[in-house]
Amino acid sequence: MRVIACIAFTLVSVLACNIWALQNAPLAPAREPYRAAQPPNQPHGNTKVAIAWLSEVSGEVELASAFDQEFQRPLNHTAIVQGNIIRTGKGRAEVELEDQSTIRVGPYSVIAFPRLELLPSGTKVSAVRGLRGTVYVSLIPSYIVDNKGNNFELKFGQQRVSLRPSGHVRLEMDRTEARLAMLGGKGQVDGPFGSMDLARKRTFTFNLTEPSQPDVVKKVTANPMDKWDTWAVAYHQHDVISPRFPR
């Protein structure tokens, strides 16, 4: 009986010490939430509408809501609204705009949507900011869809890229450098260095740590995600013009 009593006393003592330690241990710091981009002040009458949605979600993809600012696993056809952020791990995602223009996000990438808006004139304004990883943007040609009045910008660092219909680019970026490959169409990039036209089949490399003129080479190096991008562009254009898919 004495042995049993000693064992019981020891167990109770250990349990009491553990409880005391847990109660007096310092709190672990809470994980800071990933803040969604805040929409800028807009003139009265402009409408924040869901003119974009996720058309593909594969693997590790998360979406931060513009309201609760917490990342969650989205489903296909989830609406994308102003302020949303998409980040990927070992996965990829595609966002489709109303006119069938598309944004594709490669693995281990982050993009934000600082502006998705319908103006009183009917013009759709879309702005996407690349924060990390690989991003493709392909605007639908105007001979397929009448999108001439729409406005699209791709932002990264202090640079702003304006694309015209048929514009097709690939952005690869890390903390210090961004490489913008002009795959097709026309566009213009503005930044601390000034303004520059984007010529097809050229790669523009930007130093993100200091304002400087971008380096330009007359070639585009292949990326493993290029095949996915090429197939997706062809699919969306076919989806619009094919009589089997009336719109």
mmCIF file of N, CA and C in Angstrom, residues 10 20 25 33 69 80 88 91 105-106 110 120 124 126 166 174 182 222 235:
data_model
loop_
_atom_site.group_PDB
_atom_site.id
_atom_site.type_symbol
_atom_site.label_atom_id
_atom_site.label_comp_id
_atom_site.label_asym_id
_atom_site.label_seq_id
_atom_site.Cartn_x
_atom_site.Cartn_y
_atom_site.Cartn_z
ATOM 1 N N THR A 10 3.523 10.768 -6.451
ATOM 2 C CA THR A 10 4.472 11.240 -7.468
ATOM 3 C C THR A 10 3.750 11.695 -8.729
ATOM 4 N N TRP A 20 1.066 23.906 -13.694
ATOM 5 C CA TRP A 20 1.625 25.210 -13.302
ATOM 6 C C TRP A 20 2.515 25.775 -14.405
ATOM 7 N N ALA A 25 3.651 29.710 -18.610
ATOM 8 C CA ALA A 25 4.515 29.829 -19.792
ATOM 9 C C ALA A 25 4.104 31.046 -20.613
ATOM 10 N N PRO A 33 -1.572 37.975 -39.741
ATOM 11 C CA PRO A 33 -2.353 37.694 -40.950
ATOM 12 C C PRO A 33 -1.766 38.384 -42.161
ATOM 13 N N GLN A 69 -9.631 38.548 -44.533
ATOM 14 C CA GLN A 69 -8.182 38.563 -44.713
ATOM 15 C C GLN A 69 -7.506 37.279 -44.232
ATOM 16 N N ILE A 80 -13.462 36.247 -57.833
ATOM 17 C CA ILE A 80 -12.331 37.057 -57.392
ATOM 18 C C ILE A 80 -12.792 38.510 -57.389
ATOM 19 N N THR A 88 0.127 30.293 -53.964
ATOM 20 C CA THR A 88 0.220 28.877 -54.278
ATOM 21 C C THR A 88 1.434 28.265 -53.586
ATOM 22 N N GLY A 91 1.285 23.969 -56.358
ATOM 23 C CA GLY A 91 0.026 23.998 -57.092
ATOM 24 C C GLY A 91 0.020 25.140 -58.093
ATOM 25 N N VAL A 105 -1.190 31.515 -62.463
ATOM 26 C CA VAL A 105 -0.259 31.634 -61.338
ATOM 27 C C VAL A 105 0.448 30.297 -61.165
ATOM 28 N N GLY A 106 1.768 30.304 -61.281
ATOM 29 C CA GLY A 106 2.543 29.083 -61.150
ATOM 30 C C GLY A 106 2.777 28.711 -59.692
ATOM 31 N N VAL A 110 2.655 34.436 -55.507
ATOM 32 C CA VAL A 110 1.656 35.260 -54.835
ATOM 33 C C VAL A 110 1.275 36.416 -55.749
ATOM 34 N N PRO A 120 -18.792 53.697 -64.547
ATOM 35 C CA PRO A 120 -20.124 54.070 -65.041
ATOM 36 C C PRO A 120 -20.232 54.020 -66.561
ATOM 37 N N LYS A 124 -14.266 48.188 -68.004
ATOM 38 C CA LYS A 124 -13.795 47.317 -66.928
ATOM 39 C C LYS A 124 -12.317 47.600 -66.685
ATOM 40 N N SER A 126 -8.987 46.468 -64.586
ATOM 41 C CA SER A 126 -8.403 45.351 -63.840
ATOM 42 C C SER A 126 -6.931 45.634 -63.586
ATOM 43 N N SER A 166 -4.589 41.190 -77.049
ATOM 44 C CA SER A 166 -3.606 40.223 -77.574
ATOM 45 C C SER A 166 -2.296 40.257 -76.803
ATOM 46 N N ASP A 174 11.555 37.389 -57.888
ATOM 47 C CA ASP A 174 11.936 37.037 -56.525
ATOM 48 C C ASP A 174 12.129 38.338 -55.763
ATOM 49 N N MET A 182 7.997 39.255 -73.001
ATOM 50 C CA MET A 182 6.887 39.632 -73.872
ATOM 51 C C MET A 182 6.685 38.504 -74.879
ATOM 52 N N ALA A 222 12.893 29.476 -72.182
ATOM 53 C CA ALA A 222 11.736 28.631 -71.875
ATOM 54 C C ALA A 222 11.593 28.429 -70.372
ATOM 55 N N TYR A 235 -6.998 27.126 -75.641
ATOM 56 C CA TYR A 235 -8.292 26.618 -75.180
ATOM 57 C C TYR A 235 -9.301 27.747 -75.018
#
